[in-house]
Amino acid sequence: VLDAIYAAAAEKVGEDSVDEFILLPTDVAVASSTDDANVVRVVVSRNTIPEDMMALDIGDESIEAIVAVLDRTKTVVWNG
């Protein structure tokens, strides 16, 4: 499915602009558990999630990027 989404985006905006058209997180908030309120939230690159942790949300850098896009956007399709 993801390949089809990227192909449709590339057809619409061109191959070189797909990553600007489809906004994916660059960093994520991770933790070792969701069961303990005292677990520390850590932000890491989406490619470096430690094996003993799980991604729970987007990270601070991604939040800033999304807010910047939303400030100038008329329509948003959000999944997830």
PDB file of N, CA and C in Angstrom:
ATOM      1  N   VAL A   1       0.819  -1.188   0.000  1.00  0.00           N
ATOM      2  CA  VAL A   1       0.000   0.000   0.000  1.00  0.00           C
ATOM      3  C   VAL A   1       0.868   1.259   0.000  1.00  0.00           C
ATOM      4  N   LEU A   2       1.926   1.249   0.809  1.00  0.00           N
ATOM      5  CA  LEU A   2       2.787   2.426   0.889  1.00  0.00           C
ATOM      6  C   LEU A   2       3.415   2.747  -0.464  1.00  0.00           C
ATOM      7  N   ASP A   3       3.807   1.720  -1.217  1.00  0.00           N
ATOM      8  CA  ASP A   3       4.372   1.954  -2.547  1.00  0.00           C
ATOM      9  C   ASP A   3       3.357   2.644  -3.465  1.00  0.00           C
ATOM     10  N   ALA A   4       2.104   2.246  -3.367  1.00  0.00           N
ATOM     11  CA  ALA A   4       1.068   2.863  -4.196  1.00  0.00           C
ATOM     12  C   ALA A   4       0.845   4.322  -3.802  1.00  0.00           C
ATOM     13  N   ILE A   5       0.919   4.608  -2.517  1.00  0.00           N
ATOM     14  CA  ILE A   5       0.755   5.991  -2.053  1.00  0.00           C
ATOM     15  C   ILE A   5       1.904   6.854  -2.565  1.00  0.00           C
ATOM     16  N   TYR A   6       3.132   6.344  -2.448  1.00  0.00           N
ATOM     17  CA  TYR A   6       4.284   7.092  -2.943  1.00  0.00           C
ATOM     18  C   TYR A   6       4.217   7.284  -4.459  1.00  0.00           C
ATOM     19  N   ALA A   7       3.781   6.265  -5.184  1.00  0.00           N
ATOM     20  CA  ALA A   7       3.664   6.372  -6.636  1.00  0.00           C
ATOM     21  C   ALA A   7       2.631   7.431  -7.019  1.00  0.00           C
ATOM     22  N   ALA A   8       1.499   7.443  -6.336  1.00  0.00           N
ATOM     23  CA  ALA A   8       0.471   8.447  -6.627  1.00  0.00           C
ATOM     24  C   ALA A   8       0.971   9.848  -6.297  1.00  0.00           C
ATOM     25  N   ALA A   9       1.698   9.989  -5.185  1.00  0.00           N
ATOM     26  CA  ALA A   9       2.257  11.294  -4.816  1.00  0.00           C
ATOM     27  C   ALA A   9       3.302  11.738  -5.821  1.00  0.00           C
ATOM     28  N   ALA A  10       4.148  10.827  -6.272  1.00  0.00           N
ATOM     29  CA  ALA A  10       5.178  11.165  -7.260  1.00  0.00           C
ATOM     30  C   ALA A  10       4.545  11.617  -8.564  1.00  0.00           C
ATOM     31  N   GLU A  11       3.448  10.983  -8.939  1.00  0.00           N
ATOM     32  CA  GLU A  11       2.747  11.377 -10.164  1.00  0.00           C
ATOM     33  C   GLU A  11       2.161  12.789 -10.013  1.00  0.00           C
ATOM     34  N   LYS A  12       1.703  13.114  -8.824  1.00  0.00           N
ATOM     35  CA  LYS A  12       1.079  14.410  -8.586  1.00  0.00           C
ATOM     36  C   LYS A  12       2.107  15.532  -8.480  1.00  0.00           C
ATOM     37  N   VAL A  13       3.183  15.312  -7.715  1.00  0.00           N
ATOM     38  CA  VAL A  13       4.119  16.404  -7.411  1.00  0.00           C
ATOM     39  C   VAL A  13       5.511  16.210  -7.986  1.00  0.00           C
ATOM     40  N   GLY A  14       5.773  15.060  -8.585  1.00  0.00           N
ATOM     41  CA  GLY A  14       7.102  14.771  -9.116  1.00  0.00           C
ATOM     42  C   GLY A  14       7.931  13.989  -8.116  1.00  0.00           C
ATOM     43  N   GLU A  15       8.769  13.128  -8.625  1.00  0.00           N
ATOM     44  CA  GLU A  15       9.580  12.223  -7.799  1.00  0.00           C
ATOM     45  C   GLU A  15      10.430  12.963  -6.768  1.00  0.00           C
ATOM     46  N   ASP A  16      10.982  14.113  -7.138  1.00  0.00           N
ATOM     47  CA  ASP A  16      11.879  14.841  -6.238  1.00  0.00           C
ATOM     48  C   ASP A  16      11.155  15.549  -5.098  1.00  0.00           C
ATOM     49  N   SER A  17       9.829  15.683  -5.181  1.00  0.00           N
ATOM     50  CA  SER A  17       9.079  16.433  -4.169  1.00  0.00           C
ATOM     51  C   SER A  17       8.214  15.564  -3.268  1.00  0.00           C
ATOM     52  N   VAL A  18       8.277  14.255  -3.428  1.00  0.00           N
ATOM     53  CA  VAL A  18       7.415  13.364  -2.650  1.00  0.00           C
ATOM     54  C   VAL A  18       7.645  13.526  -1.150  1.00  0.00           C
ATOM     55  N   ASP A  19       8.893  13.611  -0.718  1.00  0.00           N
ATOM     56  CA  ASP A  19       9.176  13.703   0.712  1.00  0.00           C
ATOM     57  C   ASP A  19       8.700  15.018   1.324  1.00  0.00           C
ATOM     58  N   GLU A  20       8.488  16.024   0.515  1.00  0.00           N
ATOM     59  CA  GLU A  20       7.913  17.273   1.007  1.00  0.00           C
ATOM     60  C   GLU A  20       6.380  17.216   0.974  1.00  0.00           C
ATOM     61  N   PHE A  21       5.835  16.375   0.116  1.00  0.00           N
ATOM     62  CA  PHE A  21       4.386  16.243  -0.037  1.00  0.00           C
ATOM     63  C   PHE A  21       3.797  15.304   1.015  1.00  0.00           C
ATOM     64  N   ILE A  22       4.491  14.197   1.285  1.00  0.00           N
ATOM     65  CA  ILE A  22       4.079  13.238   2.312  1.00  0.00           C
ATOM     66  C   ILE A  22       4.973  13.475   3.520  1.00  0.00           C
ATOM     67  N   LEU A  23       4.391  13.942   4.583  1.00  0.00           N
ATOM     68  CA  LEU A  23       5.158  14.317   5.767  1.00  0.00           C
ATOM     69  C   LEU A  23       5.192  13.152   6.755  1.00  0.00           C
ATOM     70  N   LEU A  24       6.363  12.585   6.947  1.00  0.00           N
ATOM     71  CA  LEU A  24       6.568  11.493   7.901  1.00  0.00           C
ATOM     72  C   LEU A  24       7.457  11.983   9.032  1.00  0.00           C
ATOM     73  N   PRO A  25       7.332  11.411  10.222  1.00  0.00           N
ATOM     74  CA  PRO A  25       8.159  11.855  11.339  1.00  0.00           C
ATOM     75  C   PRO A  25       9.635  11.535  11.116  1.00  0.00           C
ATOM     76  N   THR A  26      10.495  12.429  11.599  1.00  0.00           N
ATOM     77  CA  THR A  26      11.940  12.203  11.551  1.00  0.00           C
ATOM     78  C   THR A  26      12.463  11.717  12.891  1.00  0.00           C
ATOM     79  N   ASP A  27      11.688  11.979  13.945  1.00  0.00           N
ATOM     80  CA  ASP A  27      12.059  11.513  15.277  1.00  0.00           C
ATOM     81  C   ASP A  27      10.807  11.019  15.988  1.00  0.00           C
ATOM     82  N   VAL A  28      11.009  10.198  17.011  1.00  0.00           N
ATOM     83  CA  VAL A  28       9.888   9.615  17.740  1.00  0.00           C
ATOM     84  C   VAL A  28      10.159   9.645  19.234  1.00  0.00           C
ATOM     85  N   ALA A  29       9.084   9.713  19.995  1.00  0.00           N
ATOM     86  CA  ALA A  29       9.174   9.602  21.445  1.00  0.00           C
ATOM     87  C   ALA A  29       9.062   8.126  21.793  1.00  0.00           C
ATOM     88  N   VAL A  30       9.993   7.636  22.588  1.00  0.00           N
ATOM     89  CA  VAL A  30      10.025   6.226  22.945  1.00  0.00           C
ATOM     90  C   VAL A  30      10.039   6.070  24.461  1.00  0.00           C
ATOM     91  N   ALA A  31       9.650   4.883  24.901  1.00  0.00           N
ATOM     92  CA  ALA A  31       9.727   4.521  26.310  1.00  0.00           C
ATOM     93  C   ALA A  31       9.798   3.004  26.388  1.00  0.00           C
ATOM     94  N   SER A  32      10.210   2.513  27.536  1.00  0.00           N
ATOM     95  CA  SER A  32      10.341   1.068  27.701  1.00  0.00           C
ATOM     96  C   SER A  32       9.022   0.410  28.093  1.00  0.00           C
ATOM     97  N   SER A  33       8.044   1.224  28.519  1.00  0.00           N
ATOM     98  CA  SER A  33       6.775   0.669  28.968  1.00  0.00           C
ATOM     99  C   SER A  33       5.697   1.746  28.925  1.00  0.00           C
ATOM    100  N   THR A  34       4.459   1.311  28.823  1.00  0.00           N
ATOM    101  CA  THR A  34       3.331   2.233  28.959  1.00  0.00           C
ATOM    102  C   THR A  34       2.593   1.978  30.264  1.00  0.00           C
ATOM    103  N   ASP A  35       3.079   1.018  31.043  1.00  0.00           N
ATOM    104  CA  ASP A  35       2.404   0.614  32.283  1.00  0.00           C
ATOM    105  C   ASP A  35       2.803   1.430  33.502  1.00  0.00           C
ATOM    106  N   ASP A  36       3.904   2.138  33.409  1.00  0.00           N
ATOM    107  CA  ASP A  36       4.446   2.844  34.567  1.00  0.00           C
ATOM    108  C   ASP A  36       4.469   4.346  34.296  1.00  0.00           C
ATOM    109  N   ALA A  37       3.792   5.126  35.111  1.00  0.00           N
ATOM    110  CA  ALA A  37       3.732   6.578  34.925  1.00  0.00           C
ATOM    111  C   ALA A  37       5.076   7.248  35.131  1.00  0.00           C
ATOM    112  N   ASN A  38       6.033   6.565  35.742  1.00  0.00           N
ATOM    113  CA  ASN A  38       7.353   7.137  36.016  1.00  0.00           C
ATOM    114  C   ASN A  38       8.381   6.867  34.919  1.00  0.00           C
ATOM    115  N   VAL A  39       7.974   6.150  33.871  1.00  0.00           N
ATOM    116  CA  VAL A  39       8.891   5.857  32.769  1.00  0.00           C
ATOM    117  C   VAL A  39       9.229   7.153  32.051  1.00  0.00           C
ATOM    118  N   VAL A  40      10.495   7.339  31.743  1.00  0.00           N
ATOM    119  CA  VAL A  40      10.967   8.567  31.113  1.00  0.00           C
ATOM    120  C   VAL A  40      10.754   8.495  29.605  1.00  0.00           C
ATOM    121  N   ARG A  41      10.204   9.561  29.040  1.00  0.00           N
ATOM    122  CA  ARG A  41      10.033   9.717  27.587  1.00  0.00           C
ATOM    123  C   ARG A  41      11.359  10.177  27.009  1.00  0.00           C
ATOM    124  N   VAL A  42      11.805   9.506  25.971  1.00  0.00           N
ATOM    125  CA  VAL A  42      13.059   9.844  25.303  1.00  0.00           C
ATOM    126  C   VAL A  42      12.755  10.059  23.830  1.00  0.00           C
ATOM    127  N   VAL A  43      13.375  11.056  23.214  1.00  0.00           N
ATOM    128  CA  VAL A  43      13.176  11.313  21.792  1.00  0.00           C
ATOM    129  C   VAL A  43      14.420  10.858  21.041  1.00  0.00           C
ATOM    130  N   VAL A  44      14.212  10.033  20.006  1.00  0.00           N
ATOM    131  CA  VAL A  44      15.310   9.508  19.189  1.00  0.00           C
ATOM    132  C   VAL A  44      14.931   9.603  17.721  1.00  0.00           C
ATOM    133  N   SER A  45      15.917   9.469  16.858  1.00  0.00           N
ATOM    134  CA  SER A  45      15.664   9.407  15.421  1.00  0.00           C
ATOM    135  C   SER A  45      14.776   8.200  15.127  1.00  0.00           C
ATOM    136  N   ARG A  46      13.925   8.312  14.125  1.00  0.00           N
ATOM    137  CA  ARG A  46      13.037   7.185  13.812  1.00  0.00           C
ATOM    138  C   ARG A  46      13.817   5.939  13.393  1.00  0.00           C
ATOM    139  N   ASN A  47      15.069   6.111  13.019  1.00  0.00           N
ATOM    140  CA  ASN A  47      15.895   4.976  12.590  1.00  0.00           C
ATOM    141  C   ASN A  47      16.742   4.389  13.711  1.00  0.00           C
ATOM    142  N   THR A  48      16.643   4.946  14.918  1.00  0.00           N
ATOM    143  CA  THR A  48      17.508   4.473  16.005  1.00  0.00           C
ATOM    144  C   THR A  48      16.717   4.128  17.269  1.00  0.00           C
ATOM    145  N   ILE A  49      15.558   3.536  17.112  1.00  0.00           N
ATOM    146  CA  ILE A  49      14.758   3.147  18.265  1.00  0.00           C
ATOM    147  C   ILE A  49      15.459   1.983  18.964  1.00  0.00           C
ATOM    148  N   PRO A  50      15.808   2.155  20.247  1.00  0.00           N
ATOM    149  CA  PRO A  50      16.467   1.063  20.972  1.00  0.00           C
ATOM    150  C   PRO A  50      15.577  -0.176  21.025  1.00  0.00           C
ATOM    151  N   GLU A  51      16.197  -1.351  21.003  1.00  0.00           N
ATOM    152  CA  GLU A  51      15.436  -2.599  20.975  1.00  0.00           C
ATOM    153  C   GLU A  51      14.576  -2.797  22.220  1.00  0.00           C
ATOM    154  N   ASP A  52      14.969  -2.198  23.341  1.00  0.00           N
ATOM    155  CA  ASP A  52      14.211  -2.383  24.571  1.00  0.00           C
ATOM    156  C   ASP A  52      13.146  -1.300  24.768  1.00  0.00           C
ATOM    157  N   MET A  53      12.914  -0.497  23.733  1.00  0.00           N
ATOM    158  CA  MET A  53      11.914   0.567  23.821  1.00  0.00           C
ATOM    159  C   MET A  53      10.935   0.474  22.666  1.00  0.00           C
ATOM    160  N   MET A  54       9.815   1.192  22.816  1.00  0.00           N
ATOM    161  CA  MET A  54       8.809   1.223  21.759  1.00  0.00           C
ATOM    162  C   MET A  54       8.481   2.671  21.408  1.00  0.00           C
ATOM    163  N   ALA A  55       8.200   2.893  20.139  1.00  0.00           N
ATOM    164  CA  ALA A  55       7.802   4.230  19.693  1.00  0.00           C
ATOM    165  C   ALA A  55       6.361   4.468  20.131  1.00  0.00           C
ATOM    166  N   LEU A  56       6.137   5.615  20.778  1.00  0.00           N
ATOM    167  CA  LEU A  56       4.814   5.923  21.298  1.00  0.00           C
ATOM    168  C   LEU A  56       4.170   7.127  20.633  1.00  0.00           C
ATOM    169  N   ASP A  57       4.993   8.029  20.092  1.00  0.00           N
ATOM    170  CA  ASP A  57       4.460   9.253  19.509  1.00  0.00           C
ATOM    171  C   ASP A  57       5.548   9.880  18.646  1.00  0.00           C
ATOM    172  N   ILE A  58       5.197  10.937  17.943  1.00  0.00           N
ATOM    173  CA  ILE A  58       6.210  11.663  17.184  1.00  0.00           C
ATOM    174  C   ILE A  58       7.068  12.478  18.142  1.00  0.00           C
ATOM    175  N   GLY A  59       8.270  12.808  17.694  1.00  0.00           N
ATOM    176  CA  GLY A  59       9.191  13.568  18.524  1.00  0.00           C
ATOM    177  C   GLY A  59       9.056  15.070  18.331  1.00  0.00           C
ATOM    178  N   ASP A  60       9.838  15.801  19.079  1.00  0.00           N
ATOM    179  CA  ASP A  60       9.763  17.268  19.088  1.00  0.00           C
ATOM    180  C   ASP A  60      10.063  17.888  17.725  1.00  0.00           C
ATOM    181  N   GLU A  61      11.077  17.380  17.033  1.00  0.00           N
ATOM    182  CA  GLU A  61      11.428  17.894  15.702  1.00  0.00           C
ATOM    183  C   GLU A  61      10.282  17.674  14.723  1.00  0.00           C
ATOM    184  N   SER A  62       9.660  16.515  14.799  1.00  0.00           N
ATOM    185  CA  SER A  62       8.536  16.212  13.919  1.00  0.00           C
ATOM    186  C   SER A  62       7.331  17.087  14.234  1.00  0.00           C
ATOM    187  N   ILE A  63       7.095  17.347  15.513  1.00  0.00           N
ATOM    188  CA  ILE A  63       5.998  18.233  15.901  1.00  0.00           C
ATOM    189  C   ILE A  63       6.194  19.607  15.287  1.00  0.00           C
ATOM    190  N   GLU A  64       7.403  20.145  15.385  1.00  0.00           N
ATOM    191  CA  GLU A  64       7.689  21.467  14.815  1.00  0.00           C
ATOM    192  C   GLU A  64       7.482  21.478  13.308  1.00  0.00           C
ATOM    193  N   ALA A  65       7.917  20.424  12.623  1.00  0.00           N
ATOM    194  CA  ALA A  65       7.762  20.348  11.169  1.00  0.00           C
ATOM    195  C   ALA A  65       6.292  20.281  10.774  1.00  0.00           C
ATOM    196  N   ILE A  66       5.517  19.510  11.508  1.00  0.00           N
ATOM    197  CA  ILE A  66       4.093  19.377  11.193  1.00  0.00           C
ATOM    198  C   ILE A  66       3.361  20.680  11.458  1.00  0.00           C
ATOM    199  N   VAL A  67       3.670  21.328  12.555  1.00  0.00           N
ATOM    200  CA  VAL A  67       3.034  22.618  12.855  1.00  0.00           C
ATOM    201  C   VAL A  67       3.345  23.640  11.763  1.00  0.00           C
ATOM    202  N   ALA A  68       4.586  23.659  11.282  1.00  0.00           N
ATOM    203  CA  ALA A  68       4.964  24.599  10.224  1.00  0.00           C
ATOM    204  C   ALA A  68       4.158  24.348   8.951  1.00  0.00           C
ATOM    205  N   VAL A  69       3.928  23.087   8.623  1.00  0.00           N
ATOM    206  CA  VAL A  69       3.136  22.757   7.437  1.00  0.00           C
ATOM    207  C   VAL A  69       1.667  23.100   7.662  1.00  0.00           C
ATOM    208  N   LEU A  70       1.140  22.778   8.825  1.00  0.00           N
ATOM    209  CA  LEU A  70      -0.266  23.052   9.108  1.00  0.00           C
ATOM    210  C   LEU A  70      -0.586  24.543   9.081  1.00  0.00           C
ATOM    211  N   ASP A  71       0.383  25.363   9.446  1.00  0.00           N
ATOM    212  CA  ASP A  71       0.171  26.810   9.438  1.00  0.00           C
ATOM    213  C   ASP A  71      -0.130  27.349   8.048  1.00  0.00           C
ATOM    214  N   ARG A  72       0.280  26.643   7.009  1.00  0.00           N
ATOM    215  CA  ARG A  72       0.065  27.143   5.644  1.00  0.00           C
ATOM    216  C   ARG A  72      -0.779  26.191   4.790  1.00  0.00           C
ATOM    217  N   THR A  73      -1.442  25.241   5.422  1.00  0.00           N
ATOM    218  CA  THR A  73      -2.192  24.214   4.708  1.00  0.00           C
ATOM    219  C   THR A  73      -3.689  24.480   4.745  1.00  0.00           C
ATOM    220  N   LYS A  74      -4.348  24.162   3.635  1.00  0.00           N
ATOM    221  CA  LYS A  74      -5.803  24.308   3.563  1.00  0.00           C
ATOM    222  C   LYS A  74      -6.515  22.977   3.805  1.00  0.00           C
ATOM    223  N   THR A  75      -5.911  21.855   3.372  1.00  0.00           N
ATOM    224  CA  THR A  75      -6.532  20.540   3.522  1.00  0.00           C
ATOM    225  C   THR A  75      -5.490  19.566   4.050  1.00  0.00           C
ATOM    226  N   VAL A  76      -5.911  18.738   4.996  1.00  0.00           N
ATOM    227  CA  VAL A  76      -5.024  17.736   5.584  1.00  0.00           C
ATOM    228  C   VAL A  76      -5.716  16.378   5.528  1.00  0.00           C
ATOM    229  N   VAL A  77      -4.986  15.360   5.084  1.00  0.00           N
ATOM    230  CA  VAL A  77      -5.441  13.984   5.169  1.00  0.00           C
ATOM    231  C   VAL A  77      -4.544  13.318   6.203  1.00  0.00           C
ATOM    232  N   TRP A  78      -5.127  12.907   7.314  1.00  0.00           N
ATOM    233  CA  TRP A  78      -4.352  12.375   8.438  1.00  0.00           C
ATOM    234  C   TRP A  78      -4.718  10.912   8.622  1.00  0.00           C
ATOM    235  N   ASN A  79      -3.717  10.073   8.773  1.00  0.00           N
ATOM    236  CA  ASN A  79      -3.946   8.655   8.988  1.00  0.00           C
ATOM    237  C   ASN A  79      -3.187   8.220  10.222  1.00  0.00           C
ATOM    238  N   GLY A  80      -3.897   7.663  11.166  1.00  0.00           N
ATOM    239  CA  GLY A  80      -3.225   7.101  12.341  1.00  0.00           C
ATOM    240  C   GLY A  80      -3.412   7.873  13.592  1.00  0.00           C
TER     241      GLY A  80
END
